[in-house]
Each structure stands twice: as C-alpha cells, then as structure tokens.
Amino acid sequence: MGGGAFLINDGDGYFELVDSIYFDCGFAPISGEYIDNNNYIDIYGRHQSSDPHKENIAIIYNYGLTKFDSIKIFFLYEDCFSIDKYTSGDVNGDGFADLLFAYNIGHQWGIIYNNGIGNFSAPVYFDLDYPPLDIACADLNDDGRSDVVITDYIIEVYFSTETGFEQQLLGYAIPWSSSYKIIPSDFDIDGDIDVIITAKSNSNHSNVYMFENLGHNEFYEHDYFEFTPFCSYAKIADFNNDSLPDIVFIADDNSGLFIYNNMGDFQLELNQFIPIENDALLQRLTCNDFDNNNYNDIAFVKGYWGATSSKLEILFNNGKGSFVDDPVSIIEKEEKQKNILSCYPNPFTDKTTISINLNKNEKIKLEIYDIQGKLIRTFIDDKPHAGVYKTIWTGKDLNGKEVKAGIYFVRLILGRNIYSQKLVFSK
C-alpha cells in the first residue's frame, strides 16, 4: 500500500494540502517532469504491482486543477525484483521527456520513449557488464539530446545520437561502495554540464567524484574528494548565492545535514553541520527557494519506523549562513538585527567568546557539536537581557574533558529560529 500528498506553496513558504492519492500497491520513489504538453509538471515513479512477478512504472498526470487522478501504468519486466532507479530526459531530441530506469539485479538499463500525447513505446533494454546503482540524464554535449550516465564503480556515459548510443568510459570509483548518486551539474559554471557522483564507501568515508566537461565529449577527472562520516543522500544547490553550486548531504546516521561549499576549481570545503532531531529516518531531500528570498532552502521527509505517516520539514535559508524554521520573508519583516551569532577568536587555541545580539529578553540555548554530529556541550540561560550576551567556551565537553583539535559547530536556538557558526579548535 502507498500514497502521496500534494501541497501548494502560497509564495511565502507556507504550504496547503490540496489533494492526496492512495494506491492499493506501493508507489515509490517519485520524481517530477513535463511528460505531456500542457506545461504542468507530472509525477512518475516505480509502481509496485499486486503481482509480485511484474515490475511497472506509473505516471500521475497533472492538469493544473489540483486533482491528480489520471494515472497510467506501463509494464517494464516480468519476474523482476524492485527497480528503484528512475530518471527522465529528452533522449531522442523530439522535445518530450522520455523515462529511463536501471535494473540492478538484471544488469540492464532501459528507456520508454514518449510521444508527448500520453503514449509511450515498449521498453527498450540495454545490457551491462555490471549491476547499475544509479542512472541520470543530461545533455552533456549541447546537441539537444539527453545523454545517459550510469554507474556502479564503473562510470559510463551513453551519448545519444541519431543512430543510437555511443558508449564512453568516464572512470572508476572505489569499488564496493554501498551507494552511488549521480548529480549532473554545471559545477564550474562554464555553460557545460559536468558529472558529479557521490558515494558512501564501506571504509566509513564518503566520496565525491567530479568529471569536468571540457566539451566535444571530453571530460577531465579531478581528484576525488573524501570526507567523514558516512552520508547517504545528496543534492546540489547554490546556498550562498555565489553562483557556484554547493552540495548538501544527509548523514547516514540521520543526525543531520552536512553542507559543503563549492570553492571553485572543483574544490569543496565544509560549511556547516545542521543537527536534526534524531527521532526518525531522514529520507530524500530537495532544494529550492520556497519563501522567495532568493536563497535556496532545504526540504526533507522524516519517516518513522512502524508508523503509517511521515513528516515534511523545511529549513529556510536566511542568506546569512543559517537555516531557520520559519520562512525568511516573514522573519525579515519582524527581525532587523544583524550579526546574531559570532565567535572570536576563530580559529582558537584555548578559549573563544561566543557573542549573541538580542533585541529582547529571550531564553537562549547554545549547543556545540563535533563534525560527526555528536553533542559536545550545552549552554542555557533562561533570563538573558536584551543587548549583547556573551559566554566563553574553553574547548571542553560536558565532562570537562578537552576535545580534540578540529572543526566544531555552535548552534543557537533563539525562539523558533536556529543559527549556526563553524568553529575551528587548534592546539
């Protein structure tokens, strides 16, 4: 069994439930795409058939009336088990989005071609020498056709041409990683789509593989970026409005989100860790400017084990390096103060002063986390006065033991707002 909810944004970051849908069989995961020619985004995804021996793909058509009740189901495989990697793109250059899938157990990928008026071709299958773990589509050579990127530890591109596909090896990732995610993106903002791949290594590391698009079907493989801890899912978006797309990761232990800034020349640097109340499984996330303040926000779903419901949460980007619970367009009308949270010196060797600017008497809660998302120290003051509030951290944890040198995060909870600051402790 499965279902879904449809929420409409009022333009300021507040959402209203307008429709829901129920399936006798499961329907996950889902994606959106302009599948027909009416300029409304439709929804597609894996349809778990009542027949366990069949695998289908389903499309929910959107006619702009907030009623999502037109569903078509297309058969993909007989005696197939769980295809959950789907993507879309105009592979044949006819102006309509085709649907693609990867079949890990069957060592195949495939396409159903779209004629733009609700009809699709029979599936076309392509054999692989390895079990694909992800598939993505993008026009990599600017010829009007979406090309196909497929990965296990082998990373390949299938360039779409008028006569078929031209296969090209991009490179290799570290083998035996437990998951891969392909994210096509113009990572160096030069007008060409690069290939970015994130992977969760079995050696307790996460890796980012970056292939720079040089044009003319040529790519340059940069040194891969490795960091800890495990991260299970990622999205690319520009969070600081420097035009360079950054990367946000879900921590594999569901403790929160890691944001790595794009420093240019395919270099990444940790920007911040955003702790999330660890009471549920953090599922797929997406990024967009939900409250129209010109900064990308982060939305994700928290699923609860054994429960029949999930919870949508949104972290709103205030453009000052922090994410808050309420839409920023509303907050900025009520709150004019600047430089809410600061730490000096930073980096520090023996102590740092944490300063908070308050415009009213309000309860303060300060938390310090390490890079793994572990809570190190908590400071609470129930009755601070308006003005500048200061406290000192000497680099010690809750038990009075000095922490190791490294990166830490100060998290300020001020009413319903959350601010964070990166700290570097060096000895």
Short mmCIF file of C-alpha atoms in Angstrom, two decimals:
data_model
loop_
_atom_site.label_atom_id
_atom_site.label_comp_id
_atom_site.label_asym_id
_atom_site.label_seq_id
_atom_site.Cartn_x
_atom_site.Cartn_y
_atom_site.Cartn_z
CA MET A 1 0.00 0.00 0.00
CA GLY A 2 1.11 3.54 -0.58
CA GLY A 3 0.07 7.06 -1.33
CA GLY A 4 1.09 10.66 -1.51
CA ALA A 5 0.12 14.21 -0.64
CA PHE A 6 0.14 17.35 -2.80
CA LEU A 7 0.95 20.65 -1.12
CA ILE A 8 0.78 24.07 -2.77
CA ASN A 9 3.15 26.88 -1.77
CA ASP A 10 1.44 30.22 -1.13
CA GLY A 11 4.59 32.06 -2.30
CA ASP A 12 5.89 32.91 1.17
CA GLY A 13 6.94 29.40 2.16
CA TYR A 14 3.69 28.22 3.73
CA PHE A 15 2.03 25.13 2.23
CA GLU A 16 -1.56 23.96 1.95
CA LEU A 17 -2.62 20.37 1.42
CA VAL A 18 -4.78 20.37 -1.72
CA ASP A 19 -5.04 16.73 -2.66
CA SER A 20 -3.88 13.24 -1.78
CA ILE A 21 -3.79 9.95 -3.56
CA TYR A 22 -3.92 6.31 -2.42
CA PHE A 23 -2.64 3.17 -4.12
CA ASP A 24 -3.54 -0.41 -3.42
CA CYS A 25 0.11 -1.08 -4.21
CA GLY A 26 3.19 0.94 -3.32
CA PHE A 27 4.41 3.88 -5.39
CA ALA A 28 7.98 4.93 -4.62
CA PRO A 29 10.26 6.69 -5.24
CA ILE A 30 8.77 9.54 -7.27
CA SER A 31 10.04 12.37 -9.48
CA GLY A 32 8.50 15.22 -11.44
CA GLU A 33 8.77 16.02 -15.15
CA TYR A 34 6.87 17.71 -18.00
CA ILE A 35 5.67 14.49 -19.59
CA ASP A 36 2.76 15.73 -21.69
CA ASN A 37 2.42 19.09 -23.48
CA ASN A 38 0.23 21.09 -21.06
CA ASN A 39 3.03 22.88 -19.12
CA TYR A 40 2.15 21.26 -15.78
CA ILE A 41 4.65 19.03 -14.02
CA ASP A 42 3.56 15.39 -13.90
CA ILE A 43 4.72 12.73 -11.45
CA TYR A 44 6.26 9.36 -12.20
CA GLY A 45 7.85 6.51 -10.30
CA ARG A 46 8.02 2.84 -9.59
CA HIS A 47 4.64 1.15 -9.24
CA GLN A 48 4.74 -1.92 -7.01
CA SER A 49 2.37 -4.28 -8.76
CA SER A 50 -0.04 -6.53 -6.90
CA ASP A 51 1.58 -9.27 -8.98
CA PRO A 52 4.99 -9.77 -7.29
CA HIS A 53 6.42 -11.10 -10.56
CA LYS A 54 5.82 -7.87 -12.51
CA GLU A 55 7.55 -4.50 -12.38
CA ASN A 56 5.77 -1.39 -13.63
CA ILE A 57 6.27 2.35 -13.94
CA ALA A 58 3.36 4.69 -13.27
CA ILE A 59 2.61 8.30 -14.26
CA ILE A 60 0.22 10.63 -12.45
CA TYR A 61 -0.82 13.32 -14.93
CA ASN A 62 -1.32 16.88 -13.72
CA TYR A 63 -3.93 19.01 -15.50
CA GLY A 64 -3.49 22.07 -13.30
CA LEU A 65 -6.71 21.62 -11.35
CA THR A 66 -5.03 20.27 -8.19
CA LYS A 67 -6.73 16.95 -8.89
CA PHE A 68 -4.20 14.20 -9.56
CA ASP A 69 -6.44 11.35 -10.58
CA SER A 70 -5.31 10.44 -14.11
CA ILE A 71 -2.90 7.52 -13.80
CA LYS A 72 -1.25 5.37 -16.45
CA ILE A 73 0.78 2.28 -15.67
CA PHE A 74 3.36 0.80 -18.04
CA PHE A 75 4.77 -2.71 -17.80
CA LEU A 76 8.57 -2.98 -17.66
CA TYR A 77 9.65 -6.50 -16.65
CA GLU A 78 8.38 -9.99 -15.94
CA ASP A 79 9.96 -11.87 -12.99
CA CYS A 80 11.72 -8.69 -11.88
CA PHE A 81 12.53 -7.55 -8.36
CA SER A 82 12.49 -3.90 -7.33
CA ILE A 83 13.60 -1.31 -9.86
CA ASP A 84 14.03 1.89 -7.85
CA LYS A 85 16.36 3.96 -10.03
CA TYR A 86 14.49 6.20 -12.46
CA THR A 87 15.27 9.36 -14.36
CA SER A 88 13.93 11.34 -17.30
CA GLY A 89 15.24 13.29 -20.27
CA ASP A 90 14.67 14.07 -23.92
CA VAL A 91 16.87 11.26 -25.18
CA ASN A 92 15.79 11.33 -28.84
CA GLY A 93 15.57 15.13 -29.12
CA ASP A 94 11.89 15.31 -30.06
CA GLY A 95 11.02 17.80 -27.33
CA PHE A 96 9.32 15.29 -24.99
CA ALA A 97 10.70 13.76 -21.80
CA ASP A 98 11.37 10.04 -22.02
CA LEU A 99 11.53 7.82 -18.93
CA LEU A 100 14.60 5.75 -18.09
CA PHE A 101 15.33 3.09 -15.47
CA ALA A 102 18.20 0.95 -14.19
CA TYR A 103 17.76 -2.68 -13.15
CA ASN A 104 20.49 -3.63 -10.71
CA ILE A 105 19.83 -7.35 -10.40
CA GLY A 106 19.28 -7.79 -14.14
CA HIS A 107 22.43 -5.80 -15.15
CA GLN A 108 20.36 -3.65 -17.51
CA TRP A 109 19.09 -0.16 -18.13
CA GLY A 110 16.25 0.88 -20.37
CA ILE A 111 14.02 3.57 -21.89
CA ILE A 112 10.38 4.05 -22.71
CA TYR A 113 10.07 6.77 -25.36
CA ASN A 114 7.40 9.46 -25.02
CA ASN A 115 5.43 10.87 -27.97
CA GLY A 116 4.14 13.81 -25.93
CA ILE A 117 0.42 12.96 -26.07
CA GLY A 118 0.26 10.26 -23.45
CA ASN A 119 1.65 7.33 -25.40
CA PHE A 120 4.92 5.53 -24.71
CA SER A 121 6.91 2.97 -26.64
CA ALA A 122 7.56 -0.53 -25.42
CA PRO A 123 10.64 -0.64 -23.16
CA VAL A 124 14.00 -0.76 -24.92
CA TYR A 125 16.62 -2.63 -22.87
CA PHE A 126 20.42 -2.36 -22.83
CA ASP A 127 22.68 -4.97 -21.22
CA LEU A 128 25.53 -4.06 -18.87
CA ASP A 129 28.55 -5.98 -17.57
CA TYR A 130 27.87 -4.78 -14.02
CA PRO A 131 24.90 -4.09 -11.73
CA PRO A 132 23.95 -0.40 -12.12
CA LEU A 133 23.42 1.51 -8.88
CA ASP A 134 22.21 4.80 -10.38
CA ILE A 135 21.18 6.38 -13.66
CA ALA A 136 20.88 10.05 -14.69
CA CYS A 137 20.15 12.09 -17.82
CA ALA A 138 21.54 15.40 -19.11
CA ASP A 139 22.50 16.99 -22.42
CA LEU A 140 26.28 16.76 -21.97
CA ASN A 141 27.30 17.91 -25.46
CA ASP A 142 24.62 20.54 -26.15
CA ASP A 143 23.15 18.76 -29.16
CA GLY A 144 19.53 18.83 -27.96
CA ARG A 145 19.58 15.20 -26.86
CA SER A 146 19.82 14.00 -23.27
CA ASP A 147 22.73 11.65 -22.70
CA VAL A 148 22.70 8.84 -20.13
CA VAL A 149 25.13 8.44 -17.23
CA ILE A 150 25.26 5.09 -15.43
CA THR A 151 27.40 4.00 -12.52
CA ASP A 152 28.40 1.16 -10.30
CA TYR A 153 32.09 1.57 -9.52
CA ILE A 154 32.33 1.82 -13.30
CA ILE A 155 31.20 5.25 -14.52
CA GLU A 156 29.96 5.44 -18.11
CA VAL A 157 28.20 7.85 -20.46
CA TYR A 158 25.94 6.74 -23.28
CA PHE A 159 25.86 9.66 -25.74
CA SER A 160 22.58 9.80 -27.64
CA THR A 161 22.95 10.18 -31.42
CA GLU A 162 20.57 9.92 -34.37
CA THR A 163 21.74 6.36 -35.00
CA GLY A 164 21.91 5.08 -31.45
CA PHE A 165 24.14 5.37 -28.40
CA GLU A 166 27.90 5.86 -28.25
CA GLN A 167 29.32 4.37 -25.09
CA GLN A 168 32.22 6.11 -23.31
CA LEU A 169 34.03 5.25 -20.08
CA LEU A 170 34.45 8.20 -17.72
CA GLY A 171 36.40 6.49 -14.95
CA TYR A 172 36.22 4.30 -11.89
CA ALA A 173 35.08 4.88 -8.33
CA ILE A 174 36.36 3.00 -5.31
CA PRO A 175 34.74 -0.46 -5.60
CA TRP A 176 32.43 -1.99 -3.02
CA SER A 177 30.82 1.28 -2.06
CA SER A 178 27.31 0.74 -0.76
CA SER A 179 25.57 3.50 -2.71
CA TYR A 180 26.12 5.93 -5.57
CA LYS A 181 24.23 9.06 -6.60
CA ILE A 182 24.78 10.76 -9.99
CA ILE A 183 24.09 14.51 -9.97
CA PRO A 184 24.69 16.24 -13.33
CA SER A 185 25.50 19.91 -12.70
CA ASP A 186 27.37 22.83 -14.25
CA PHE A 187 29.69 22.73 -11.26
CA ASP A 188 32.20 25.27 -12.62
CA ILE A 189 29.50 27.50 -14.23
CA ASP A 190 31.16 27.47 -17.66
CA GLY A 191 27.98 26.50 -19.56
CA ASP A 192 28.68 22.75 -19.80
CA ILE A 193 27.06 20.07 -17.64
CA ASP A 194 29.64 18.26 -15.52
CA VAL A 195 29.16 14.85 -13.92
CA ILE A 196 29.24 14.75 -10.11
CA ILE A 197 28.90 11.43 -8.30
CA THR A 198 28.60 10.92 -4.56
CA ALA A 199 29.32 7.56 -2.95
CA LYS A 200 29.24 6.02 0.50
CA SER A 201 32.40 3.97 0.95
CA ASN A 202 32.48 0.86 3.10
CA SER A 203 35.54 2.26 4.91
CA ASN A 204 33.42 4.84 6.80
CA HIS A 205 34.11 7.57 4.27
CA SER A 206 32.01 9.46 1.77
CA ASN A 207 33.48 10.30 -1.62
CA VAL A 208 32.64 12.83 -4.32
CA TYR A 209 33.84 12.09 -7.86
CA MET A 210 33.98 15.07 -10.21
CA PHE A 211 34.29 14.89 -14.00
CA GLU A 212 34.72 18.27 -15.65
CA ASN A 213 33.05 18.62 -19.05
CA LEU A 214 35.61 20.03 -21.50
CA GLY A 215 33.24 19.95 -24.47
CA HIS A 216 33.34 17.75 -27.58
CA ASN A 217 32.54 14.65 -25.46
CA GLU A 218 35.75 15.05 -23.45
CA PHE A 219 35.95 15.00 -19.65
CA TYR A 220 38.69 15.66 -17.13
CA GLU A 221 38.62 13.59 -13.94
CA HIS A 222 39.55 15.66 -10.89
CA ASP A 223 40.93 14.13 -7.70
CA TYR A 224 38.04 12.70 -5.76
CA PHE A 225 37.03 14.39 -2.51
CA GLU A 226 36.87 12.21 0.60
CA PHE A 227 35.35 13.06 3.97
CA THR A 228 33.78 11.53 7.04
CA PRO A 229 31.26 10.49 8.23
CA PHE A 230 29.04 8.33 6.05
CA CYS A 231 26.48 10.34 4.10
CA SER A 232 23.66 8.54 2.33
CA TYR A 233 21.99 11.07 0.02
CA ALA A 234 22.98 14.37 -1.61
CA LYS A 235 21.62 17.29 -3.61
CA ILE A 236 23.36 20.17 -5.39
CA ALA A 237 22.20 23.78 -4.97
CA ASP A 238 23.78 27.22 -4.53
CA PHE A 239 23.21 28.10 -0.87
CA ASN A 240 25.32 31.29 -0.56
CA ASN A 241 24.41 32.96 -3.88
CA ASP A 242 27.97 32.99 -5.23
CA SER A 243 26.65 31.24 -8.39
CA LEU A 244 28.71 28.11 -7.59
CA PRO A 245 26.54 25.07 -6.79
CA ASP A 246 27.20 23.58 -3.35
CA ILE A 247 26.36 20.10 -2.02
CA VAL A 248 24.15 19.11 0.91
CA PHE A 249 24.34 15.58 2.34
CA ILE A 250 22.12 13.57 4.68
CA ALA A 251 24.21 12.00 7.46
CA ASP A 252 23.82 8.23 7.28
CA ASP A 253 23.01 8.04 11.00
CA ASN A 254 20.14 10.55 10.50
CA SER A 255 21.78 13.05 12.87
CA GLY A 256 21.54 15.94 10.43
CA LEU A 257 22.75 17.57 7.23
CA PHE A 258 26.26 18.47 6.07
CA ILE A 259 26.73 21.36 3.65
CA TYR A 260 29.95 21.58 1.62
CA ASN A 261 30.63 24.81 -0.24
CA ASN A 262 31.93 24.81 -3.79
CA MET A 263 35.17 26.83 -3.62
CA GLY A 264 35.73 26.79 -7.39
CA ASP A 265 38.07 24.63 -9.46
CA PHE A 266 36.18 21.54 -8.22
CA GLN A 267 37.24 22.07 -4.59
CA LEU A 268 34.89 21.52 -1.66
CA GLU A 269 35.03 22.88 1.89
CA LEU A 270 32.81 22.06 4.85
CA ASN A 271 30.49 24.97 5.57
CA GLN A 272 28.25 23.68 8.34
CA PHE A 273 26.55 20.77 10.00
CA ILE A 274 22.82 21.20 10.70
CA PRO A 275 21.69 18.91 13.53
CA ILE A 276 18.24 17.38 13.10
CA GLU A 277 16.23 15.92 15.95
CA ASN A 278 17.21 12.29 15.66
CA ASP A 279 13.84 10.60 16.09
CA ALA A 280 13.26 9.34 12.57
CA LEU A 281 14.76 8.27 9.27
CA LEU A 282 15.76 11.24 7.12
CA GLN A 283 14.61 10.46 3.62
CA ARG A 284 15.23 12.13 0.28
CA LEU A 285 15.68 15.87 0.21
CA THR A 286 15.19 18.62 -2.33
CA CYS A 287 16.36 22.22 -2.56
CA ASN A 288 14.54 25.30 -3.83
CA ASP A 289 13.69 28.86 -2.85
CA PHE A 290 10.39 28.12 -1.13
CA ASP A 291 9.93 31.54 0.53
CA ASN A 292 11.07 33.84 -2.30
CA ASN A 293 14.01 35.46 -0.54
CA ASN A 294 16.40 34.46 -3.36
CA TYR A 295 18.20 31.80 -1.31
CA ASN A 296 17.81 28.05 -1.71
CA ASP A 297 16.08 26.24 1.15
CA ILE A 298 16.19 22.55 2.09
CA ALA A 299 13.14 20.28 2.37
CA PHE A 300 13.23 16.68 3.52
CA VAL A 301 10.91 13.97 4.78
CA LYS A 302 11.21 12.26 8.14
CA GLY A 303 9.86 8.73 8.09
CA TYR A 304 9.06 6.90 11.31
CA TRP A 305 9.70 3.18 11.77
CA GLY A 306 6.48 1.23 12.15
CA ALA A 307 4.35 4.33 11.52
CA THR A 308 1.85 4.98 8.75
CA SER A 309 2.76 8.66 8.35
CA SER A 310 5.75 10.82 7.50
CA LYS A 311 6.60 14.44 8.22
CA LEU A 312 7.76 17.09 5.78
CA GLU A 313 10.25 19.59 7.21
CA ILE A 314 11.74 22.69 5.58
CA LEU A 315 14.85 24.58 6.64
CA PHE A 316 14.69 28.13 5.33
CA ASN A 317 17.94 29.79 4.25
CA ASN A 318 18.20 33.29 5.72
CA GLY A 319 21.08 34.28 3.43
CA LYS A 320 23.35 34.91 6.42
CA GLY A 321 24.78 31.43 6.70
CA SER A 322 21.97 29.95 8.81
CA PHE A 323 18.81 27.92 8.29
CA VAL A 324 15.67 28.69 10.28
CA ASP A 325 12.30 27.05 10.85
CA ASP A 326 10.08 29.86 9.55
CA PRO A 327 10.02 31.42 6.08
CA VAL A 328 12.67 34.13 5.94
CA SER A 329 10.47 36.60 4.08
CA ILE A 330 8.31 36.73 7.22
CA ILE A 331 11.21 36.74 9.66
CA GLU A 332 12.94 39.63 7.93
CA LYS A 333 9.85 41.80 8.39
CA GLU A 334 9.92 41.18 12.14
CA GLU A 335 13.62 40.95 12.82
CA LYS A 336 16.03 43.62 11.63
CA GLN A 337 19.00 42.77 13.80
CA LYS A 338 22.20 41.61 12.16
CA ASN A 339 25.16 39.51 13.25
CA ILE A 340 23.07 37.44 15.62
CA LEU A 341 25.83 34.94 16.40
CA SER A 342 29.60 35.40 16.29
CA CYS A 343 32.67 33.74 17.77
CA TYR A 344 36.06 35.32 18.41
CA PRO A 345 38.79 34.30 18.04
CA ASN A 346 38.09 31.73 15.38
CA PRO A 347 40.18 29.60 14.99
CA PHE A 348 41.03 29.44 18.72
CA THR A 349 43.58 27.58 20.82
CA ASP A 350 42.44 27.90 24.45
CA LYS A 351 39.13 29.75 24.51
CA THR A 352 36.65 31.57 22.27
CA THR A 353 33.98 34.11 23.15
CA ILE A 354 30.52 33.38 21.75
CA SER A 355 28.53 36.61 21.31
CA ILE A 356 24.80 36.89 20.71
CA ASN A 357 22.94 40.10 19.84
CA LEU A 358 19.49 40.17 21.42
CA ASN A 359 16.79 42.73 20.79
CA LYS A 360 14.60 41.45 23.64
CA ASN A 361 14.75 39.26 26.73
CA GLU A 362 14.56 35.74 25.38
CA LYS A 363 15.67 32.29 26.51
CA ILE A 364 18.97 31.20 24.96
CA LYS A 365 20.10 27.68 24.19
CA LEU A 366 23.59 27.16 22.81
CA GLU A 367 24.82 23.75 21.69
CA ILE A 368 28.22 22.71 20.39
CA TYR A 369 28.52 19.72 18.07
CA ASP A 370 31.52 17.96 16.56
CA ILE A 371 31.85 17.19 12.85
CA GLN A 372 30.23 13.78 13.42
CA GLY A 373 27.08 15.47 14.75
CA LYS A 374 27.76 14.45 18.38
CA LEU A 375 26.61 16.91 21.05
CA ILE A 376 29.68 18.22 22.91
CA ARG A 377 28.38 20.95 25.22
CA THR A 378 25.17 22.82 26.04
CA PHE A 379 24.80 26.33 27.46
CA ILE A 380 21.36 27.54 28.61
CA ASP A 381 20.28 30.88 30.07
CA ASP A 382 16.59 31.31 30.86
CA LYS A 383 16.64 35.06 31.56
CA PRO A 384 19.20 36.95 29.47
CA HIS A 385 18.78 40.70 28.98
CA ALA A 386 18.44 42.42 25.63
CA GLY A 387 21.76 43.54 24.19
CA VAL A 388 24.98 41.64 23.71
CA TYR A 389 25.10 38.29 25.53
CA LYS A 390 28.48 36.58 25.84
CA THR A 391 29.73 33.21 27.01
CA ILE A 392 33.12 31.53 26.78
CA TRP A 393 33.91 28.03 25.55
CA THR A 394 37.29 26.63 26.54
CA GLY A 395 37.19 23.61 24.27
CA LYS A 396 35.88 21.19 26.90
CA ASP A 397 32.99 18.75 26.71
CA LEU A 398 30.14 18.09 29.15
CA ASN A 399 32.50 16.15 31.43
CA GLY A 400 35.15 18.86 31.50
CA LYS A 401 37.48 16.94 29.20
CA GLU A 402 39.29 18.86 26.50
CA VAL A 403 38.09 17.92 23.00
CA LYS A 404 40.35 17.06 20.10
CA ALA A 405 41.53 19.70 17.67
CA GLY A 406 39.21 20.03 14.68
CA ILE A 407 36.00 21.57 13.35
CA TYR A 408 33.01 22.20 15.62
CA PHE A 409 29.65 23.89 15.20
CA VAL A 410 27.90 26.31 17.54
CA ARG A 411 24.12 26.05 17.28
CA LEU A 412 21.98 28.85 18.73
CA ILE A 413 18.28 28.23 19.37
CA LEU A 414 16.55 31.57 19.81
CA GLY A 415 12.80 31.23 19.99
CA ARG A 416 11.79 29.40 16.81
CA ASN A 417 14.94 30.41 14.95
CA ILE A 418 18.15 28.41 14.64
CA TYR A 419 21.57 29.88 13.82
CA SER A 420 24.91 28.15 13.46
CA GLN A 421 28.56 29.08 13.30
CA LYS A 422 31.58 26.96 12.38
CA LEU A 423 34.43 26.91 14.89
CA VAL A 424 37.98 25.65 14.44
CA PHE A 425 39.81 24.44 17.56
CA SER A 426 43.57 24.14 17.11
CA LYS A 427 46.25 23.21 19.62
#
